[in-house]
Amino acid sequence: ECFEQIGKSNNEHKLLLLEAEIKSRIGENDDALKKYQLAIVAAEKNGFTHEQAIANERAADFFLRNNDKATASQYYGEANSLYLKWGAQGKADDLCKNIPF
């Protein structure tokens, strides 16, 4: 039981992000959005700043694909802040440089 909980805290956000990506690709956008949000919360809850940043970046890409630049911008901004918090200056710079708007 202890190992099950440790495994869940280490992997829950990854599974949720994968599910979000699948839902997004098959056009189930409402479910995708929920999964992105759950992945972000789970990564934050379990202290995975870098994976919280990745989930925010993927959510931003989702919103951009769905022509919602305002929301995409918010998620990109959060991803950038989290990358900086994690110490990934290069990734933060690359993200800012390559955001397509």
Short mmCIF file of N, CA and C in Angstrom, two decimals:
data_model
loop_
_atom_site.label_atom_id
_atom_site.label_comp_id
_atom_site.label_asym_id
_atom_site.label_seq_id
_atom_site.Cartn_x
_atom_site.Cartn_y
_atom_site.Cartn_z
N GLU A 1 0.83 -1.20 0.00
CA GLU A 1 0.00 0.00 0.00
C GLU A 1 0.87 1.26 0.00
N CYS A 2 1.93 1.25 0.77
CA CYS A 2 2.85 2.38 0.80
C CYS A 2 3.48 2.61 -0.56
N PHE A 3 3.92 1.53 -1.19
CA PHE A 3 4.54 1.65 -2.51
C PHE A 3 3.54 2.13 -3.56
N GLU A 4 2.30 1.70 -3.40
CA GLU A 4 1.26 2.14 -4.34
C GLU A 4 1.09 3.65 -4.26
N GLN A 5 1.07 4.20 -3.05
CA GLN A 5 0.91 5.64 -2.88
C GLN A 5 2.14 6.38 -3.41
N ILE A 6 3.32 5.87 -3.16
CA ILE A 6 4.54 6.50 -3.67
C ILE A 6 4.52 6.50 -5.19
N GLY A 7 4.15 5.37 -5.77
CA GLY A 7 4.06 5.28 -7.23
C GLY A 7 3.05 6.25 -7.79
N LYS A 8 1.92 6.37 -7.11
CA LYS A 8 0.89 7.31 -7.58
C LYS A 8 1.42 8.74 -7.54
N SER A 9 2.05 9.12 -6.45
CA SER A 9 2.53 10.50 -6.36
C SER A 9 3.65 10.79 -7.36
N ASN A 10 4.38 9.76 -7.74
CA ASN A 10 5.46 9.94 -8.72
C ASN A 10 4.98 9.93 -10.16
N ASN A 11 3.82 9.34 -10.41
CA ASN A 11 3.40 9.12 -11.80
C ASN A 11 2.02 9.63 -12.18
N GLU A 12 1.22 10.00 -11.22
CA GLU A 12 -0.15 10.42 -11.51
C GLU A 12 -0.20 11.55 -12.55
N HIS A 13 0.61 12.57 -12.36
CA HIS A 13 0.61 13.71 -13.27
C HIS A 13 1.03 13.31 -14.68
N LYS A 14 1.94 12.35 -14.78
CA LYS A 14 2.38 11.88 -16.10
C LYS A 14 1.26 11.17 -16.83
N LEU A 15 0.54 10.32 -16.11
CA LEU A 15 -0.59 9.61 -16.71
C LEU A 15 -1.68 10.60 -17.13
N LEU A 16 -1.97 11.56 -16.28
CA LEU A 16 -2.99 12.56 -16.61
C LEU A 16 -2.59 13.37 -17.84
N LEU A 17 -1.32 13.73 -17.94
CA LEU A 17 -0.86 14.49 -19.11
C LEU A 17 -0.96 13.64 -20.37
N LEU A 18 -0.59 12.38 -20.28
CA LEU A 18 -0.72 11.48 -21.42
C LEU A 18 -2.18 11.35 -21.84
N GLU A 19 -3.07 11.21 -20.87
CA GLU A 19 -4.51 11.12 -21.18
C GLU A 19 -5.00 12.41 -21.82
N ALA A 20 -4.51 13.56 -21.35
CA ALA A 20 -4.88 14.84 -21.95
C ALA A 20 -4.47 14.91 -23.41
N GLU A 21 -3.25 14.47 -23.68
CA GLU A 21 -2.75 14.49 -25.06
C GLU A 21 -3.59 13.58 -25.96
N ILE A 22 -3.94 12.42 -25.46
CA ILE A 22 -4.76 11.50 -26.25
C ILE A 22 -6.13 12.10 -26.51
N LYS A 23 -6.76 12.63 -25.46
CA LYS A 23 -8.08 13.25 -25.61
C LYS A 23 -8.02 14.41 -26.61
N SER A 24 -6.97 15.18 -26.54
CA SER A 24 -6.82 16.30 -27.47
C SER A 24 -6.72 15.81 -28.91
N ARG A 25 -5.92 14.79 -29.12
CA ARG A 25 -5.71 14.28 -30.49
C ARG A 25 -6.95 13.64 -31.09
N ILE A 26 -7.83 13.09 -30.25
CA ILE A 26 -9.04 12.46 -30.79
C ILE A 26 -10.25 13.41 -30.77
N GLY A 27 -9.99 14.67 -30.41
CA GLY A 27 -11.03 15.69 -30.51
C GLY A 27 -11.95 15.80 -29.31
N GLU A 28 -11.60 15.16 -28.21
CA GLU A 28 -12.41 15.26 -26.99
C GLU A 28 -11.85 16.40 -26.14
N ASN A 29 -12.09 17.62 -26.62
CA ASN A 29 -11.42 18.79 -26.06
C ASN A 29 -11.83 19.11 -24.63
N ASP A 30 -13.09 18.91 -24.27
CA ASP A 30 -13.50 19.18 -22.89
C ASP A 30 -12.77 18.25 -21.92
N ASP A 31 -12.71 16.98 -22.28
CA ASP A 31 -11.99 16.01 -21.44
C ASP A 31 -10.49 16.31 -21.42
N ALA A 32 -9.96 16.72 -22.56
CA ALA A 32 -8.54 17.06 -22.63
C ALA A 32 -8.23 18.19 -21.67
N LEU A 33 -9.03 19.24 -21.70
CA LEU A 33 -8.81 20.39 -20.83
C LEU A 33 -8.81 19.96 -19.37
N LYS A 34 -9.78 19.14 -18.98
CA LYS A 34 -9.84 18.67 -17.59
C LYS A 34 -8.58 17.89 -17.22
N LYS A 35 -8.11 17.05 -18.13
CA LYS A 35 -6.92 16.24 -17.86
C LYS A 35 -5.67 17.11 -17.76
N TYR A 36 -5.55 18.14 -18.62
CA TYR A 36 -4.42 19.06 -18.51
C TYR A 36 -4.43 19.73 -17.13
N GLN A 37 -5.60 20.21 -16.73
CA GLN A 37 -5.70 20.89 -15.45
C GLN A 37 -5.37 19.96 -14.29
N LEU A 38 -5.87 18.73 -14.36
CA LEU A 38 -5.58 17.75 -13.31
C LEU A 38 -4.08 17.40 -13.27
N ALA A 39 -3.47 17.31 -14.44
CA ALA A 39 -2.03 17.01 -14.50
C ALA A 39 -1.23 18.13 -13.85
N ILE A 40 -1.60 19.36 -14.12
CA ILE A 40 -0.91 20.52 -13.54
C ILE A 40 -1.04 20.51 -12.01
N VAL A 41 -2.24 20.28 -11.53
CA VAL A 41 -2.48 20.25 -10.09
C VAL A 41 -1.72 19.11 -9.42
N ALA A 42 -1.76 17.92 -10.04
CA ALA A 42 -1.08 16.76 -9.46
C ALA A 42 0.44 16.97 -9.42
N ALA A 43 1.00 17.55 -10.47
CA ALA A 43 2.44 17.82 -10.49
C ALA A 43 2.81 18.83 -9.39
N GLU A 44 1.99 19.84 -9.24
CA GLU A 44 2.25 20.84 -8.20
C GLU A 44 2.14 20.21 -6.81
N LYS A 45 1.09 19.45 -6.59
CA LYS A 45 0.84 18.82 -5.29
C LYS A 45 2.00 17.93 -4.86
N ASN A 46 2.62 17.27 -5.83
CA ASN A 46 3.67 16.32 -5.52
C ASN A 46 5.08 16.89 -5.70
N GLY A 47 5.17 18.19 -5.96
CA GLY A 47 6.46 18.87 -5.98
C GLY A 47 7.29 18.69 -7.24
N PHE A 48 6.63 18.41 -8.36
CA PHE A 48 7.35 18.23 -9.62
C PHE A 48 7.25 19.51 -10.45
N THR A 49 8.03 20.50 -10.07
CA THR A 49 7.96 21.81 -10.72
C THR A 49 8.22 21.71 -12.22
N HIS A 50 9.23 20.95 -12.60
CA HIS A 50 9.58 20.84 -14.02
C HIS A 50 8.45 20.18 -14.81
N GLU A 51 7.78 19.20 -14.23
CA GLU A 51 6.70 18.54 -14.95
C GLU A 51 5.41 19.36 -14.91
N GLN A 52 5.27 20.18 -13.89
CA GLN A 52 4.18 21.16 -13.87
C GLN A 52 4.39 22.16 -15.01
N ALA A 53 5.62 22.55 -15.23
CA ALA A 53 5.95 23.47 -16.33
C ALA A 53 5.62 22.82 -17.68
N ILE A 54 6.02 21.57 -17.83
CA ILE A 54 5.74 20.85 -19.09
C ILE A 54 4.24 20.75 -19.32
N ALA A 55 3.48 20.42 -18.29
CA ALA A 55 2.02 20.30 -18.43
C ALA A 55 1.40 21.65 -18.82
N ASN A 56 1.91 22.73 -18.24
CA ASN A 56 1.42 24.06 -18.62
C ASN A 56 1.76 24.37 -20.08
N GLU A 57 2.96 24.01 -20.49
CA GLU A 57 3.35 24.26 -21.88
C GLU A 57 2.49 23.45 -22.84
N ARG A 58 2.22 22.19 -22.51
CA ARG A 58 1.38 21.35 -23.38
C ARG A 58 -0.05 21.88 -23.40
N ALA A 59 -0.55 22.35 -22.27
CA ALA A 59 -1.89 22.95 -22.24
C ALA A 59 -1.91 24.20 -23.12
N ALA A 60 -0.86 25.00 -23.06
CA ALA A 60 -0.78 26.18 -23.92
C ALA A 60 -0.81 25.79 -25.38
N ASP A 61 -0.07 24.75 -25.74
CA ASP A 61 -0.08 24.28 -27.12
C ASP A 61 -1.50 23.84 -27.53
N PHE A 62 -2.19 23.19 -26.61
CA PHE A 62 -3.58 22.76 -26.85
C PHE A 62 -4.46 23.97 -27.15
N PHE A 63 -4.37 25.00 -26.33
CA PHE A 63 -5.19 26.20 -26.55
C PHE A 63 -4.81 26.90 -27.85
N LEU A 64 -3.54 26.92 -28.17
CA LEU A 64 -3.11 27.53 -29.42
C LEU A 64 -3.67 26.77 -30.62
N ARG A 65 -3.62 25.44 -30.56
CA ARG A 65 -4.20 24.62 -31.64
C ARG A 65 -5.69 24.87 -31.81
N ASN A 66 -6.33 25.29 -30.71
CA ASN A 66 -7.77 25.54 -30.73
C ASN A 66 -8.09 27.03 -30.83
N ASN A 67 -7.12 27.79 -31.32
CA ASN A 67 -7.30 29.22 -31.64
C ASN A 67 -7.70 30.09 -30.45
N ASP A 68 -7.20 29.75 -29.27
CA ASP A 68 -7.44 30.56 -28.08
C ASP A 68 -6.09 31.11 -27.61
N LYS A 69 -5.65 32.16 -28.30
CA LYS A 69 -4.32 32.72 -28.01
C LYS A 69 -4.23 33.34 -26.62
N ALA A 70 -5.33 33.92 -26.15
CA ALA A 70 -5.30 34.57 -24.83
C ALA A 70 -5.05 33.54 -23.73
N THR A 71 -5.74 32.43 -23.77
CA THR A 71 -5.55 31.40 -22.75
C THR A 71 -4.20 30.73 -22.94
N ALA A 72 -3.81 30.50 -24.19
CA ALA A 72 -2.50 29.91 -24.47
C ALA A 72 -1.41 30.79 -23.86
N SER A 73 -1.54 32.08 -24.01
CA SER A 73 -0.55 33.01 -23.47
C SER A 73 -0.43 32.88 -21.95
N GLN A 74 -1.55 32.71 -21.28
CA GLN A 74 -1.53 32.55 -19.82
C GLN A 74 -0.76 31.28 -19.42
N TYR A 75 -1.05 30.19 -20.12
CA TYR A 75 -0.38 28.93 -19.81
C TYR A 75 1.10 28.98 -20.17
N TYR A 76 1.44 29.62 -21.30
CA TYR A 76 2.85 29.78 -21.65
C TYR A 76 3.57 30.61 -20.58
N GLY A 77 2.91 31.65 -20.11
CA GLY A 77 3.51 32.49 -19.07
C GLY A 77 3.77 31.70 -17.80
N GLU A 78 2.81 30.87 -17.41
CA GLU A 78 2.98 30.06 -16.22
C GLU A 78 4.09 29.04 -16.42
N ALA A 79 4.14 28.43 -17.60
CA ALA A 79 5.21 27.48 -17.91
C ALA A 79 6.56 28.16 -17.81
N ASN A 80 6.67 29.35 -18.37
CA ASN A 80 7.92 30.10 -18.33
C ASN A 80 8.34 30.37 -16.89
N SER A 81 7.41 30.81 -16.07
CA SER A 81 7.71 31.09 -14.66
C SER A 81 8.18 29.84 -13.93
N LEU A 82 7.53 28.72 -14.22
CA LEU A 82 7.90 27.46 -13.57
C LEU A 82 9.26 26.97 -14.04
N TYR A 83 9.56 27.12 -15.33
CA TYR A 83 10.89 26.74 -15.80
C TYR A 83 11.96 27.57 -15.09
N LEU A 84 11.70 28.86 -14.92
CA LEU A 84 12.66 29.72 -14.22
C LEU A 84 12.79 29.31 -12.76
N LYS A 85 11.68 28.99 -12.12
CA LYS A 85 11.69 28.54 -10.72
C LYS A 85 12.52 27.27 -10.58
N TRP A 86 12.44 26.41 -11.56
CA TRP A 86 13.17 25.15 -11.54
C TRP A 86 14.65 25.36 -11.85
N GLY A 87 14.98 26.52 -12.42
CA GLY A 87 16.37 26.82 -12.76
C GLY A 87 16.73 26.56 -14.20
N ALA A 88 15.71 26.37 -15.04
CA ALA A 88 15.94 26.06 -16.46
C ALA A 88 15.85 27.33 -17.29
N GLN A 89 16.84 28.20 -17.11
CA GLN A 89 16.87 29.48 -17.82
C GLN A 89 16.86 29.28 -19.33
N GLY A 90 17.64 28.32 -19.81
CA GLY A 90 17.71 28.06 -21.25
C GLY A 90 16.37 27.65 -21.83
N LYS A 91 15.65 26.79 -21.11
CA LYS A 91 14.34 26.36 -21.58
C LYS A 91 13.36 27.53 -21.56
N ALA A 92 13.42 28.34 -20.52
CA ALA A 92 12.54 29.51 -20.44
C ALA A 92 12.82 30.48 -21.59
N ASP A 93 14.09 30.70 -21.88
CA ASP A 93 14.46 31.58 -22.99
C ASP A 93 13.97 31.00 -24.32
N ASP A 94 14.16 29.69 -24.50
CA ASP A 94 13.74 29.03 -25.72
C ASP A 94 12.23 29.11 -25.90
N LEU A 95 11.50 28.94 -24.81
CA LEU A 95 10.04 29.02 -24.87
C LEU A 95 9.61 30.42 -25.32
N CYS A 96 10.18 31.43 -24.71
CA CYS A 96 9.83 32.82 -25.09
C CYS A 96 10.18 33.12 -26.54
N LYS A 97 11.30 32.60 -26.98
CA LYS A 97 11.76 32.83 -28.35
C LYS A 97 10.88 32.14 -29.38
N ASN A 98 10.32 30.99 -29.02
CA ASN A 98 9.61 30.18 -30.01
C ASN A 98 8.10 30.16 -29.88
N ILE A 99 7.53 30.94 -28.96
CA ILE A 99 6.08 31.05 -28.91
C ILE A 99 5.64 31.73 -30.21
N PRO A 100 4.71 31.10 -30.93
CA PRO A 100 4.40 31.58 -32.29
C PRO A 100 3.52 32.82 -32.37
N PHE A 101 3.55 33.67 -31.36
CA PHE A 101 2.80 34.94 -31.45
C PHE A 101 3.46 35.98 -30.60
#
